Amino acid sequence: DTAVSQTPKYLVTQMGNDKSIKCEQNLGHDTMYWYKQDSKKFLKIMFSYNNKELIINETVPNRFSPKSPDKAHLNLHINSLELGDSAVYFCASSRRRRTGDGDTQYFGPGTRLTVL
Amino acid sequence: GENVEQHPSTLSVQEGDSAVIKCTYSDSASNYFPWYKQELGKGPQLIIDIRSNVGEKKDQRIAVTLNKTAKHFSLHITETQPEDSAVYFCAAPGDSSASKIIFGSGTRLSIRP
């Protein structure tokens, strides 16, 4: 019973390509997130959706576009991939949107993106 | 916005000894401080959290202490075991709406047999 799942687990692609990462949660949570973790393990939030509504959009290049078809899914599409996009991308979910007030975040296993 | 600093970046302790990881935060209005553990190849997982109305919280071998005056909080792991080896992240609310948390830079803890 995987709570938060991501596909694919590994993604290797060439510069300039477009790719998508999919995320699904079966916890019934209202809020989902995308994080980027670089090679130094820094974990930085990119986007957050609450009931399909975008609530957090950090300073991320507009080549990154999240899409939430329903509250159980949050996908990440990346256009014109660059070398600096290589990282591990984590999806997470929380029951409500107040993660800074006690709503635990549940993370997926991550997608390791390598841009050649 | 909130700024969270964490140290040390790496920590190696003998099995059975204690480990302490420290974090400082900048926003005096912050009132919730979680700690996440990330094992190799996995996503982070909440292990303990503390609210600003208490100074200490324990859960078996792990404890968290909070000093609101000094704006710092610490994770204490006693009687360390091999399975404690992981990267640990502290966090604090990212803004007044509490819609996000800001993570510290992480501490890689290694337990020596």
Short mmCIF file of N, CA and C in Angstrom, two decimals, chain B residues 14-83:
data_model
loop_
_atom_site.label_atom_id
_atom_site.label_comp_id
_atom_site.label_asym_id
_atom_site.label_seq_id
_atom_site.Cartn_x
_atom_site.Cartn_y
_atom_site.Cartn_z
N GLN B 14 30.11 6.66 17.61
CA GLN B 14 30.23 5.23 17.89
C GLN B 14 28.87 4.67 18.26
N GLU B 15 28.58 3.48 17.79
CA GLU B 15 27.32 2.83 18.15
C GLU B 15 27.17 2.81 19.67
N GLY B 16 25.98 3.19 20.11
CA GLY B 16 25.72 3.23 21.54
C GLY B 16 25.89 4.61 22.16
N ASP B 17 26.65 5.48 21.48
CA ASP B 17 26.82 6.85 21.97
C ASP B 17 25.64 7.71 21.54
N SER B 18 25.65 8.96 22.02
CA SER B 18 24.58 9.89 21.68
C SER B 18 24.98 10.80 20.53
N ALA B 19 23.98 11.31 19.82
CA ALA B 19 24.21 12.26 18.73
C ALA B 19 23.31 13.47 18.94
N VAL B 20 23.85 14.64 18.66
CA VAL B 20 23.08 15.88 18.80
C VAL B 20 23.22 16.70 17.54
N ILE B 21 22.10 17.15 17.00
CA ILE B 21 22.07 18.00 15.80
C ILE B 21 21.33 19.28 16.17
N LYS B 22 21.91 20.42 15.77
CA LYS B 22 21.36 21.71 16.20
C LYS B 22 20.88 22.54 15.02
N CYS B 23 19.82 23.29 15.25
CA CYS B 23 19.28 24.20 14.24
C CYS B 23 18.92 25.53 14.86
N THR B 24 19.07 26.59 14.08
CA THR B 24 18.61 27.90 14.49
C THR B 24 17.63 28.41 13.45
N TYR B 25 16.72 29.27 13.89
CA TYR B 25 15.76 29.85 12.97
C TYR B 25 15.72 31.35 13.19
N SER B 26 15.14 32.06 12.24
CA SER B 26 15.23 33.52 12.29
C SER B 26 13.91 34.20 12.67
N ASP B 27 12.77 33.58 12.37
CA ASP B 27 11.48 34.22 12.59
C ASP B 27 10.95 33.89 13.99
N SER B 28 10.90 34.87 14.86
CA SER B 28 10.46 34.63 16.23
C SER B 28 8.98 34.22 16.31
N ALA B 29 8.22 34.40 15.23
CA ALA B 29 6.82 34.00 15.23
C ALA B 29 6.64 32.51 14.93
N SER B 30 7.69 31.85 14.49
CA SER B 30 7.59 30.42 14.18
C SER B 30 7.23 29.63 15.42
N ASN B 31 6.33 28.65 15.27
CA ASN B 31 5.87 27.92 16.46
C ASN B 31 5.76 26.42 16.26
N TYR B 32 6.31 25.90 15.18
CA TYR B 32 6.23 24.46 14.92
C TYR B 32 7.53 24.02 14.26
N PHE B 33 8.15 22.95 14.82
CA PHE B 33 9.49 22.57 14.36
C PHE B 33 9.57 21.06 14.20
N PRO B 34 9.47 20.57 12.98
CA PRO B 34 9.57 19.12 12.75
C PRO B 34 10.99 18.70 12.41
N TRP B 35 11.25 17.43 12.61
CA TRP B 35 12.50 16.80 12.19
C TRP B 35 12.16 15.64 11.26
N TYR B 36 12.88 15.59 10.13
CA TYR B 36 12.67 14.52 9.16
C TYR B 36 13.96 13.71 9.01
N LYS B 37 13.78 12.42 8.78
CA LYS B 37 14.91 11.50 8.57
C LYS B 37 14.82 10.95 7.15
N GLN B 38 15.94 11.02 6.42
CA GLN B 38 15.97 10.51 5.07
C GLN B 38 16.98 9.38 4.97
N GLU B 39 16.49 8.19 4.79
CA GLU B 39 17.37 7.04 4.60
C GLU B 39 17.80 6.97 3.13
N LEU B 40 18.86 6.27 2.90
CA LEU B 40 19.45 6.20 1.56
C LEU B 40 18.44 5.71 0.53
N GLY B 41 18.25 6.48 -0.52
CA GLY B 41 17.37 6.08 -1.60
C GLY B 41 15.89 6.26 -1.32
N LYS B 42 15.57 6.94 -0.22
CA LYS B 42 14.15 7.12 0.14
C LYS B 42 13.83 8.59 0.33
N GLY B 43 12.55 8.88 0.46
CA GLY B 43 12.13 10.24 0.75
C GLY B 43 12.20 10.51 2.24
N PRO B 44 12.24 11.78 2.64
CA PRO B 44 12.27 12.12 4.07
C PRO B 44 11.00 11.65 4.77
N GLN B 45 11.14 11.36 6.07
CA GLN B 45 10.01 10.89 6.88
C GLN B 45 10.05 11.60 8.23
N LEU B 46 8.92 12.10 8.67
CA LEU B 46 8.84 12.77 9.96
C LEU B 46 9.17 11.80 11.09
N ILE B 47 10.06 12.22 12.00
CA ILE B 47 10.37 11.36 13.15
C ILE B 47 9.92 11.97 14.47
N ILE B 48 9.90 13.28 14.55
CA ILE B 48 9.45 13.93 15.78
C ILE B 48 9.23 15.40 15.47
N ASP B 49 8.37 16.04 16.23
CA ASP B 49 8.16 17.48 16.06
C ASP B 49 7.89 18.10 17.42
N ILE B 50 7.98 19.41 17.48
CA ILE B 50 7.74 20.11 18.74
C ILE B 50 7.06 21.44 18.45
N ARG B 51 6.17 21.83 19.33
CA ARG B 51 5.52 23.13 19.22
C ARG B 51 6.14 24.07 20.24
N SER B 52 5.94 25.34 20.01
CA SER B 52 6.64 26.33 20.81
C SER B 52 6.14 26.46 22.24
N ASN B 53 5.03 25.77 22.56
CA ASN B 53 4.52 25.87 23.93
C ASN B 53 5.16 24.84 24.87
N VAL B 54 6.08 24.03 24.35
CA VAL B 54 6.82 23.09 25.19
C VAL B 54 8.31 23.24 24.92
N GLY B 55 9.10 22.86 25.91
CA GLY B 55 10.54 23.01 25.76
C GLY B 55 11.24 21.72 25.35
N GLU B 56 10.56 20.58 25.56
CA GLU B 56 11.19 19.31 25.24
C GLU B 56 10.11 18.27 24.95
N LYS B 57 10.46 17.36 24.05
CA LYS B 57 9.56 16.26 23.72
C LYS B 57 10.40 15.02 23.47
N LYS B 58 9.95 13.89 24.01
CA LYS B 58 10.71 12.65 23.85
C LYS B 58 9.86 11.57 23.21
N ASP B 59 10.53 10.71 22.44
CA ASP B 59 9.87 9.54 21.88
C ASP B 59 10.92 8.43 21.83
N GLN B 60 10.92 7.61 22.85
CA GLN B 60 11.88 6.52 22.99
C GLN B 60 13.30 7.08 22.98
N ARG B 61 14.11 6.75 21.98
CA ARG B 61 15.51 7.18 22.00
C ARG B 61 15.73 8.56 21.41
N ILE B 62 14.72 9.17 20.87
CA ILE B 62 14.91 10.50 20.28
C ILE B 62 14.17 11.55 21.11
N ALA B 63 14.75 12.73 21.14
CA ALA B 63 14.15 13.85 21.86
C ALA B 63 14.48 15.13 21.10
N VAL B 64 13.61 16.10 21.26
CA VAL B 64 13.86 17.41 20.67
C VAL B 64 13.69 18.45 21.77
N THR B 65 14.61 19.42 21.79
CA THR B 65 14.53 20.52 22.75
C THR B 65 14.40 21.81 21.99
N LEU B 66 13.72 22.77 22.58
CA LEU B 66 13.48 24.06 21.93
C LEU B 66 13.78 25.19 22.90
N ASN B 67 14.55 26.15 22.44
CA ASN B 67 14.83 27.36 23.21
C ASN B 67 14.32 28.53 22.38
N LYS B 68 13.12 29.01 22.70
CA LYS B 68 12.51 30.08 21.90
C LYS B 68 13.25 31.40 22.05
N THR B 69 13.81 31.64 23.21
CA THR B 69 14.52 32.90 23.43
C THR B 69 15.73 32.99 22.50
N ALA B 70 16.46 31.89 22.44
CA ALA B 70 17.66 31.85 21.60
C ALA B 70 17.34 31.48 20.17
N LYS B 71 16.11 31.08 19.90
CA LYS B 71 15.67 30.65 18.58
C LYS B 71 16.52 29.50 18.05
N HIS B 72 16.66 28.48 18.90
CA HIS B 72 17.30 27.27 18.39
C HIS B 72 16.64 26.03 18.97
N PHE B 73 16.73 24.95 18.21
CA PHE B 73 16.17 23.68 18.63
C PHE B 73 17.12 22.56 18.22
N SER B 74 17.08 21.46 18.96
CA SER B 74 18.06 20.40 18.77
C SER B 74 17.39 19.03 18.78
N LEU B 75 18.01 18.12 18.04
CA LEU B 75 17.58 16.72 18.02
C LEU B 75 18.63 15.91 18.77
N HIS B 76 18.16 15.08 19.70
CA HIS B 76 19.05 14.24 20.49
C HIS B 76 18.67 12.78 20.24
N ILE B 77 19.67 12.00 19.86
CA ILE B 77 19.45 10.56 19.69
C ILE B 77 20.36 9.84 20.68
N THR B 78 19.79 9.05 21.55
CA THR B 78 20.59 8.31 22.53
C THR B 78 20.73 6.85 22.11
N GLU B 79 21.75 6.21 22.65
CA GLU B 79 21.99 4.77 22.39
C GLU B 79 21.88 4.47 20.89
N THR B 80 22.68 5.20 20.12
CA THR B 80 22.57 5.10 18.66
C THR B 80 22.80 3.67 18.16
N GLN B 81 22.07 3.37 17.08
CA GLN B 81 22.11 2.04 16.46
C GLN B 81 22.41 2.21 14.97
N PRO B 82 22.87 1.15 14.32
CA PRO B 82 23.20 1.26 12.88
C PRO B 82 22.06 1.83 12.04
N GLU B 83 20.83 1.50 12.40
CA GLU B 83 19.69 1.98 11.60
C GLU B 83 19.42 3.47 11.77
#
